[in-house]
XYZ file of C-alpha atoms in Angstrom:
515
model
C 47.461 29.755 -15.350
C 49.658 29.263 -18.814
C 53.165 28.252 -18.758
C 55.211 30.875 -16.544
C 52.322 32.210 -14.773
C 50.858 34.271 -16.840
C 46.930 35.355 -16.561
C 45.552 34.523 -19.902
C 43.800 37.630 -19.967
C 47.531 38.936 -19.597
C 48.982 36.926 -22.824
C 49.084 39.114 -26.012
C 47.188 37.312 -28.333
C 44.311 37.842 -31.198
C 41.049 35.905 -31.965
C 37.835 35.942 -34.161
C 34.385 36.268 -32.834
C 32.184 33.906 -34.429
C 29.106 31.555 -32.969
C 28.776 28.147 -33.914
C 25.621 28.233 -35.297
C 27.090 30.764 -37.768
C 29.557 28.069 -39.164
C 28.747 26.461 -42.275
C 26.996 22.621 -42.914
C 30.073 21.761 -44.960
C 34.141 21.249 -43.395
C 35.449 22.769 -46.756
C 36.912 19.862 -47.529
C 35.580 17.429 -50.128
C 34.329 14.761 -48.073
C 30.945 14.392 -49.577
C 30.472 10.473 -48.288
C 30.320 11.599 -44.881
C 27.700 14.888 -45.701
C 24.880 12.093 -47.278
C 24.622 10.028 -44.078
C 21.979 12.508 -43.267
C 20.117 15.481 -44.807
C 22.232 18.268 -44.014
C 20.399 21.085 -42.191
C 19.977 24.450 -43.569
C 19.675 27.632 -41.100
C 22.204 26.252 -38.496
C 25.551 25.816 -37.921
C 26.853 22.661 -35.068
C 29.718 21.340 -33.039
C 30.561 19.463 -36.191
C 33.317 19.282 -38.983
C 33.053 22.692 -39.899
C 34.031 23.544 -36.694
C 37.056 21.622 -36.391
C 37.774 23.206 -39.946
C 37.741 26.830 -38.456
C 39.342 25.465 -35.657
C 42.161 24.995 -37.799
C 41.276 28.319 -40.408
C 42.436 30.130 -37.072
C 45.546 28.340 -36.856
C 46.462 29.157 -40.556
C 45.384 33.072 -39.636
C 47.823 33.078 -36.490
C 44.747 33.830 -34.422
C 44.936 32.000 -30.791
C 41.303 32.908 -29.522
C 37.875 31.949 -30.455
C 35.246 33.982 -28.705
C 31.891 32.375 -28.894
C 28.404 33.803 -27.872
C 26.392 31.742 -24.817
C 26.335 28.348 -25.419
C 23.140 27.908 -23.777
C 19.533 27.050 -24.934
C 18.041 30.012 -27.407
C 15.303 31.665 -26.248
C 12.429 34.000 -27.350
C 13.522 35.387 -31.095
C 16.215 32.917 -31.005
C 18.278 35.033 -28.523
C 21.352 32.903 -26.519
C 21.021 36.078 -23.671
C 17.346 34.471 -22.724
C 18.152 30.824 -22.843
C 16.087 28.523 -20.114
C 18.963 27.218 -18.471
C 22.380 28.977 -17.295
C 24.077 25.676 -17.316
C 22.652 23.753 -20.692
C 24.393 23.602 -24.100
C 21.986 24.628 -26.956
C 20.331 20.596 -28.483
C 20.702 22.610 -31.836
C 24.214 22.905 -31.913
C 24.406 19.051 -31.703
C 26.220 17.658 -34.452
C 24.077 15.155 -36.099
C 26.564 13.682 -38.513
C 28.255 11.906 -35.618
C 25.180 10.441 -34.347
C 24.815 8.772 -37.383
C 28.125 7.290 -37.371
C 27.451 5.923 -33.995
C 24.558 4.351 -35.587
C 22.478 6.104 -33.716
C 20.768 7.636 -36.482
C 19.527 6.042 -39.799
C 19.178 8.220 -42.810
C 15.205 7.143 -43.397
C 14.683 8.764 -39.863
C 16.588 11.904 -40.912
C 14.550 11.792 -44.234
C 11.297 11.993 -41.924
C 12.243 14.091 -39.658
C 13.386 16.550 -42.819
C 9.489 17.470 -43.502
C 9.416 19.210 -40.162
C 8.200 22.860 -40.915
C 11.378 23.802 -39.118
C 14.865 24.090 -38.441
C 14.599 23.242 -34.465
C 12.003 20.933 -35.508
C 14.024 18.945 -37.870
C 17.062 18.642 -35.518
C 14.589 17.904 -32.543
C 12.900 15.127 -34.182
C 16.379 13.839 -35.326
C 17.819 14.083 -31.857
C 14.460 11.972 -30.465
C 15.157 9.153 -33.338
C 18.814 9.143 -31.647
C 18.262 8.954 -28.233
C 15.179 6.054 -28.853
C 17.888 4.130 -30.455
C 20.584 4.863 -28.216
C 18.340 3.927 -24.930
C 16.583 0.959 -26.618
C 19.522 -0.579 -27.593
C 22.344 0.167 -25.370
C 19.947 0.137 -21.893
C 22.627 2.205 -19.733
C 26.361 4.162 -20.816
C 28.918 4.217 -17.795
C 29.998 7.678 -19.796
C 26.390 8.609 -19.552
C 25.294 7.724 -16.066
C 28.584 9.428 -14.739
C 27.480 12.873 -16.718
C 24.113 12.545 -15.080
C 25.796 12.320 -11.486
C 28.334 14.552 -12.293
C 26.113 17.263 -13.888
C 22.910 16.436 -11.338
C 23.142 19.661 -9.727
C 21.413 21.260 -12.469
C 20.831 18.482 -14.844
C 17.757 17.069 -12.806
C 15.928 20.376 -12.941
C 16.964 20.690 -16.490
C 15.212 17.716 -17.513
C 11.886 17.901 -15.460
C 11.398 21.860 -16.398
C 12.067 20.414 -20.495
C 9.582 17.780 -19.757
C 6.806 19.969 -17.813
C 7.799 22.252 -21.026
C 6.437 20.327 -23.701
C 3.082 19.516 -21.642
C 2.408 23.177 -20.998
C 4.255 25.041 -24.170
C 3.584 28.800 -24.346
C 3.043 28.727 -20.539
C 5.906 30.543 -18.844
C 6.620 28.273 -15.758
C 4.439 29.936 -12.995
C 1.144 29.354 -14.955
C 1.745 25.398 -14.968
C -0.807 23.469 -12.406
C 0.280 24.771 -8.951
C 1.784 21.672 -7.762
C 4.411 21.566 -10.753
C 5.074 25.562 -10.714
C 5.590 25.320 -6.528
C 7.816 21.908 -7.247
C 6.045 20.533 -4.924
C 7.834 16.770 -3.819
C 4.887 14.574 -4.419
C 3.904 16.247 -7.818
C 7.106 15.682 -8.922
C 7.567 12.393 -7.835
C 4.392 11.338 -10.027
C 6.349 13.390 -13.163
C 9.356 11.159 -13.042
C 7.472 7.990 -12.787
C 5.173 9.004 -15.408
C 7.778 10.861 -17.569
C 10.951 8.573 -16.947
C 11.669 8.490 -20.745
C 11.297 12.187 -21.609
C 13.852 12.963 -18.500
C 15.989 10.216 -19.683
C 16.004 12.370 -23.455
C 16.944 15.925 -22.072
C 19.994 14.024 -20.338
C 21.105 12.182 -23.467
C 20.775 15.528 -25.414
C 22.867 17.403 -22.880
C 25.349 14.506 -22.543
C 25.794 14.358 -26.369
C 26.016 18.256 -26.492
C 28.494 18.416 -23.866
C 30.497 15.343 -25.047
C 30.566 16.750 -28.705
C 31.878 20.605 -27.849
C 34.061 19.730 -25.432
C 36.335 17.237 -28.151
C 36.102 21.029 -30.400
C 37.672 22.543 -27.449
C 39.866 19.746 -26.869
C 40.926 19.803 -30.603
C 40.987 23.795 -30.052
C 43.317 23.691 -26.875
C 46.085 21.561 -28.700
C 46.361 23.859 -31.595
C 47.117 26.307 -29.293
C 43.511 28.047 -29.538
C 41.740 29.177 -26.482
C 37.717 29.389 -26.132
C 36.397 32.539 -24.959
C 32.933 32.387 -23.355
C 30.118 35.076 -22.883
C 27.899 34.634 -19.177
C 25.107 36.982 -19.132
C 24.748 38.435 -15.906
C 20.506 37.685 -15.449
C 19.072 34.712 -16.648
C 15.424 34.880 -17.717
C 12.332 34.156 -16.103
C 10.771 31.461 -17.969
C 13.836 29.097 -17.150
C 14.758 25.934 -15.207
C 17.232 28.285 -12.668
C 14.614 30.505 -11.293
C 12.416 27.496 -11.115
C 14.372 25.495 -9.378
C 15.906 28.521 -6.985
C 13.313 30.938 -6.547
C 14.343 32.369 -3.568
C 17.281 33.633 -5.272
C 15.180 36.217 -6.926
C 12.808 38.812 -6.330
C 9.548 37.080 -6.532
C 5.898 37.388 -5.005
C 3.722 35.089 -3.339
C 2.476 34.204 -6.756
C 5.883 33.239 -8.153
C 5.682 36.511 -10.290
C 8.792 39.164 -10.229
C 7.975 42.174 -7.904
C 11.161 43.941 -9.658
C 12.704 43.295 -13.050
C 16.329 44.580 -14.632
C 16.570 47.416 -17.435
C 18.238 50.506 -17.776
C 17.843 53.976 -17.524
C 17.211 56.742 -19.731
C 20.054 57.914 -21.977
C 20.705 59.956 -25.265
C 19.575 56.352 -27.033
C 16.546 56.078 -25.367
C 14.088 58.573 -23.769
C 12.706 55.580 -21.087
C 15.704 53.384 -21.345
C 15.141 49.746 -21.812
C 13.102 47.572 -20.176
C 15.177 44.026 -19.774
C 12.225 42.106 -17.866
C 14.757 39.669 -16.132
C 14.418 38.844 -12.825
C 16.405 40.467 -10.120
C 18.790 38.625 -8.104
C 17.929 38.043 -4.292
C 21.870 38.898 -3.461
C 21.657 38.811 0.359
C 20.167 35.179 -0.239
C 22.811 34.585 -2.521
C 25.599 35.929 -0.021
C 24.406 34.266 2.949
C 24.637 30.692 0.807
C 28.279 32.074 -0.073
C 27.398 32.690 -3.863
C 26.917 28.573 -4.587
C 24.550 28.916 -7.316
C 26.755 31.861 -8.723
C 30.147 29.669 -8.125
C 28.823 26.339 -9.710
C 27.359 28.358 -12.424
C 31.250 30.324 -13.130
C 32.906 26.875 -13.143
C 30.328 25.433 -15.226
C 31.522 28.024 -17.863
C 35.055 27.664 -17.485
C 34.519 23.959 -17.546
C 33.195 24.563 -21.436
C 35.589 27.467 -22.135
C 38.718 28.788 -21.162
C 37.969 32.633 -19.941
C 34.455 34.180 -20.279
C 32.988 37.385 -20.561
C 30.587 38.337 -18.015
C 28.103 40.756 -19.850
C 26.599 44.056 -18.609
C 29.841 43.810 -15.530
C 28.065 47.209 -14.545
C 25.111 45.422 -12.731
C 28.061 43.935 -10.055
C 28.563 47.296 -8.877
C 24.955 48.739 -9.271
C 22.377 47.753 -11.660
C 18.407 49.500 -12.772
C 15.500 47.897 -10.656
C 12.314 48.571 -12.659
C 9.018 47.484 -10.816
C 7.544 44.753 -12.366
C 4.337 46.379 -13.615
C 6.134 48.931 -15.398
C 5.496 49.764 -19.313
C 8.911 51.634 -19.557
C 11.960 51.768 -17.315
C 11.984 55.190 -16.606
C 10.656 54.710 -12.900
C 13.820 52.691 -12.051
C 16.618 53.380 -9.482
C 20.132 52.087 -8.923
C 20.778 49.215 -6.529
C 23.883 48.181 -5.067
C 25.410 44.487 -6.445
C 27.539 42.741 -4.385
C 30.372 44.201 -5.141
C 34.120 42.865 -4.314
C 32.636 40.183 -1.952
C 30.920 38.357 -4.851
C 34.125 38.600 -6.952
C 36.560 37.337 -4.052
C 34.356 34.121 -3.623
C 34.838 33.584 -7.467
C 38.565 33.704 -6.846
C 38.603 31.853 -3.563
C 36.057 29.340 -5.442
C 38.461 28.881 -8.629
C 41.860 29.224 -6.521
C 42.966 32.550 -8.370
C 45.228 34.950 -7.237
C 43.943 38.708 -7.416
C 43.820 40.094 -10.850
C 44.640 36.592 -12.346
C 40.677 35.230 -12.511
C 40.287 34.381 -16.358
C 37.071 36.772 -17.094
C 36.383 39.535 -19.313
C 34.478 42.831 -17.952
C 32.054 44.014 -20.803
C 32.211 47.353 -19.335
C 30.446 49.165 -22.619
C 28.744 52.615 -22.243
C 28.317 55.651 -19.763
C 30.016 54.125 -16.613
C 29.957 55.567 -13.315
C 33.217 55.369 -10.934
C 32.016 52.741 -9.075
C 32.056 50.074 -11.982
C 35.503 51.158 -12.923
C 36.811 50.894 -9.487
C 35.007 47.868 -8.948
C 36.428 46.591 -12.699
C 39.751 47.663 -11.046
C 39.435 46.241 -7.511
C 39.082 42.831 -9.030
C 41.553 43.352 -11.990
C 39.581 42.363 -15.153
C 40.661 43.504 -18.029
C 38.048 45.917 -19.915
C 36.383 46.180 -23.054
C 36.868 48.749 -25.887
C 35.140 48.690 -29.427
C 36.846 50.764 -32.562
C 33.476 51.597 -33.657
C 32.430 54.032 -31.041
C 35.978 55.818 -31.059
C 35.179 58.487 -34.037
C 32.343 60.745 -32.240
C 34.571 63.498 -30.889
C 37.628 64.161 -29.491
C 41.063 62.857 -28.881
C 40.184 62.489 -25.569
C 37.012 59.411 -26.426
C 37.871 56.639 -24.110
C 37.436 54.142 -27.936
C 40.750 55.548 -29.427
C 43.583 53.164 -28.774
C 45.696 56.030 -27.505
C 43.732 55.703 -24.530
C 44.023 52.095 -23.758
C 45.664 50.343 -20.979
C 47.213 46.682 -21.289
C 44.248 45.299 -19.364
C 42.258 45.736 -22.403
C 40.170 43.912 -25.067
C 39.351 45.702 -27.988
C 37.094 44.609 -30.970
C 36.208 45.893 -33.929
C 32.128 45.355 -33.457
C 30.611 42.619 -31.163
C 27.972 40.971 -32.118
C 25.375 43.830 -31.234
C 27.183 46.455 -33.950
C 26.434 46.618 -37.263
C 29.996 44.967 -39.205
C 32.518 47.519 -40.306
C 31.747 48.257 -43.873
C 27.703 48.400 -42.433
C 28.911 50.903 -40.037
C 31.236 52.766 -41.816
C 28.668 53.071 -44.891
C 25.797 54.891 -42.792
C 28.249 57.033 -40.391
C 27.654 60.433 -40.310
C 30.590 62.560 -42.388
C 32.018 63.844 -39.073
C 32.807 60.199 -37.944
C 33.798 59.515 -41.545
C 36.417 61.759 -41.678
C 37.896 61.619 -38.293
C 38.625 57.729 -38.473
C 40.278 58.223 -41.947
C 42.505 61.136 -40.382
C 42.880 59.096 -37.212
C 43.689 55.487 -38.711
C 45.669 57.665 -42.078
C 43.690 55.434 -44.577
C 41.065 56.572 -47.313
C 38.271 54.077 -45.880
C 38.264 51.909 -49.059
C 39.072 48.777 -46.450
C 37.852 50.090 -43.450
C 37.874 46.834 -42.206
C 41.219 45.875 -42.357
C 42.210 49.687 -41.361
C 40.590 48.914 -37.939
C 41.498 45.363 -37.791
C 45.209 46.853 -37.796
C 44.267 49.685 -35.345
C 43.215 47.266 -33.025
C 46.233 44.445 -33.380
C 48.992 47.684 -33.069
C 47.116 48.726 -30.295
C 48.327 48.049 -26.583
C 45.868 46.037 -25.593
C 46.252 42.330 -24.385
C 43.650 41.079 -26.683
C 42.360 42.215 -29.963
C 38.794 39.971 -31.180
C 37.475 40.387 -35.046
C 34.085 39.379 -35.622
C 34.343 37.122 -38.461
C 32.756 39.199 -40.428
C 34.923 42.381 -40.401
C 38.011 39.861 -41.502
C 35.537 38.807 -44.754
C 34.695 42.319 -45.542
C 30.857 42.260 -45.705
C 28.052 44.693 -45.584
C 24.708 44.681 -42.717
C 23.319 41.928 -44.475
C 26.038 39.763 -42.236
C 25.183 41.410 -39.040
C 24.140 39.422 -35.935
C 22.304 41.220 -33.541
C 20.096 44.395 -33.668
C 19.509 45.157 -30.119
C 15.183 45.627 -30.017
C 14.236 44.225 -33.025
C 12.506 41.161 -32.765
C 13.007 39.184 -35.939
C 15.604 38.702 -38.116
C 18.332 38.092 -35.921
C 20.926 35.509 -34.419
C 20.678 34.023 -38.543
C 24.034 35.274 -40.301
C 26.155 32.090 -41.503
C 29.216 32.409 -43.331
C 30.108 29.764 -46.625
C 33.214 28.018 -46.660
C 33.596 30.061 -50.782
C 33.541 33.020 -49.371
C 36.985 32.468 -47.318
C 39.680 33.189 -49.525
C 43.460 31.671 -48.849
C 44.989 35.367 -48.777
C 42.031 36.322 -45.401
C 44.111 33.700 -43.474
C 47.762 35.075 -45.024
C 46.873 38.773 -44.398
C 45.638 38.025 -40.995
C 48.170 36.280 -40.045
C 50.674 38.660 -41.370
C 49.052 41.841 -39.715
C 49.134 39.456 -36.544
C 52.805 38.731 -36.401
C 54.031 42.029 -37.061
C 51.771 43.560 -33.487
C 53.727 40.117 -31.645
C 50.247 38.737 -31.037
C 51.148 35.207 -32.858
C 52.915 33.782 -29.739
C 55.932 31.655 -29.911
């Protein structure tokens, strides 16, 4: 709780949606010195100076929430939504700058590792000069061995499914040798003895990743900025969680989902979309009174300060495809767990009813039971500007409609930006968010960046990228394409001084600056 017991997700307050690896290699300021210690990567953004510099870009814009994307390990297409661990930080958000001014990194190893093919590769091999040094010289960290024990829980399974990962790439887990795939004890036994080294990198990776977001949240928190998370609901199946726990999921004999997630048909899609995640086992999970779920919930809140749990729907009821399916048309709904699961979480995290600090992403046709289960709980909703213009007065998207226990965005990270949108919207939705919002859509950006701070919601979130006014060729996501997303970065010359004033100005008139 903040200072006179107020849910956070109850403050009025304003932030900026933008994922680290979006930030830029440089701080903006003009410490070049400090950018030659090693090649400076191109293609992704760290825990690093720039983002202490946007830590305190926010502060100068009167903004008081960063909303990030999972933090987690990418996955196929570089995707954070199909990451191989629910609990790990992403190595390629490591800031490698400060390894070198540990000394744990010598600019002729960067300058090898910088003919790597790759961008992961690059930072990879840099990370693996680091943690030689680190290990060779320094033996054993107290800081170190206490994240290990602290963080064993997952960390251990972490490490051995990184290291059987590298022996068997482009293997998804249950197609390693039997004995490793069934974790079998004396199999993996023979891995750590055999592997001790590799294990011993995975931690150092995760203790460094940890170590180095946590001081930008730190340095976040006491400028008065609060981290906003995002927890996928289903974690996918090539990853160290089903692994490790897979009889908390719908699997055969063969280690093989019998049922995967997706959803159903709808005016987007003739045979809906086909997730392939595997389903959650939730009477197993109930009878163990949630534990995986609960350590996994304070594992996110121990890297952020509220979260947003995506697709909230699949709580109340969510699409069960059968495994062999080509489409997900052949689906049904099947009841989640409900209330129960969401009083352990408050039980678990000692929060009063309607005080737990998460976000419903609530998005799309919803049936009554996901808004009485959204209200049951009390979460505060989502609502994005760009779906408001379609028809009536009476679209759920208008901010006439809102409640307090709102959070309203301009886009999210799966919409095109505002001027992308706004440029291929059909006339109809043209002209009814010009006579709605009383503007001529020459900023369309800023008119719904105002919509959304006058509006009665708690929280109002701007990607980045609506506050910088720039076309599709900034755009994140585009849900089903394969390539060609998860790339955008922003450059420190295209912030302007007046983006901060004007922000900050449009903030403090809607009382969203806070004291």
């Amino acid at each position: 709780m903040l200072p006179g017991d107020l849910p956070i997700t109850a403050e009025r307050a304003s932030g900026i949606l933008l994922h680290p690896s979006s930030l830029p290699d440089t701080d903006g300021g003009t410490d070049a010195s400090a950018r030659r210690r090693t090649p400076r990567c191109p293609g992704s953004g760290d825990f690093g100076a720039s983002a202490r510099h946007f830590v305190d870009w926010l502060v100068a814009a009167g903004q008081r929430r960063w909303q990030v994307l999972p933090l987690g390990p990418v996955g196929p297409g570089n995707s954070p939504y199909m990451s191989p661990s629910a609990f790990a930080l992403n190595p390629l958000l490591v800031d490698l700058e400060e390894l070198a001014a540990r000394g744990w990194l010598e600019s002729a190893e960067a300058a090898q590792a910088a003919h790597q093919p790759s961008v992961a590769g690059f930072r990879m091999a840099c990370l693996r000069a680091a943690a030689r040094r680190f290990l060779a010289d320094r033996g054993t960290d107290p800081d170190f061995e206490a994240f290990i024990a602290a963080e064993a829980a997952w960390l251990d399974d972490y490490a051995l499914f990184m290291t059987i990962e590298q022996r068997h790439p482009e293997r998804t887990w249950h197609e390693w040798p039997a004995a490793l795939a069934a974790r079998e004890p004396s199999a993996l036994a023979a891995l750590r003895g055999e592997s001790a080294d590799e294990i011993r990198f995975w931690q150092f990776v995760q203790w460094t990743a940890h170590r180095q977001w946590l001081d930008i949240r730190r340095h976040a928190n006491e400028r008065g900025i609060r981290i906003v998370g995002d927890l996928p609901i289903f974690v996918a199946l090539h990853s160290a969680d089903v692994w490790a726990n897979p009889g908390l999921f719908h699997l055969d004999e063969d280690l093989r989902p019998r049922v995967v997630a997706g959803v159903p048909p709808d005016y987007f899609s003739a045979t809906g979309q086909l997730w392939g995640n595997p389903l959650y086992r939730w009477d197993r999970h109930r009878d163990l009174g949630y534990d995986w779920w609960l350590r996994r919930v304070k594992a996110a809140l121990a890297i952020t300060d509220l979260v947003r749990i995506d697709h909230f729907r699949g709580f109340a009821a969510y699409w069960e495809v059968p495994a062999d399916a080509t489409d997900a048309i052949g689906g049904r709904w099947v009841a989640g767990p409900g209330t129960d699961f969401f009083d352990a979480v408050a039980a678990a995290l000692g929060a009063p009813v309607g005080g737990l600090p998460i976000i419903a992403e609530d998005l799309g046709l919803l049936g009554p039971d996901v808004v009485a289960l959204r209200e049951a709980v009390g979460l505060p909703g989502m609502r994005v500007l760009q779906f408001a213009f379609g028809d009536d007065a009476r679209n759920l998207y208008l901010p006439h409609n809102y409640e307090r226990d709102t959070v309203v965005y301009t886009g999210t990270h799966d919409n095109d930006t505002t001027i992308g949108w706004f440029a291929t919207a059909t006339e109809e939705v043209r002209r009814n968010a010009q006579v709605y919002l009383g503007a001529d859509g020459r900023e369309i950006h800023w008119d719904l960046v105002q919509a959304a701070s006058r509006s009665v919601a708690n929280l109002a979130i701007y990607p980045l990228q609506d506050i910088l006014g720039l076309g599709s060729e900034a755009r994140m996501n585009r849900p089903g394409a394969g390539e060609g997303c998860w790339a955008w970065r922003f450059r420190w010359d295209q912030v302007a001084p007046w983006h901060a004033e004007r922000l900050a100005a449009i903030t403090q008139a809607h009382g969203r600056a806070g004291d």
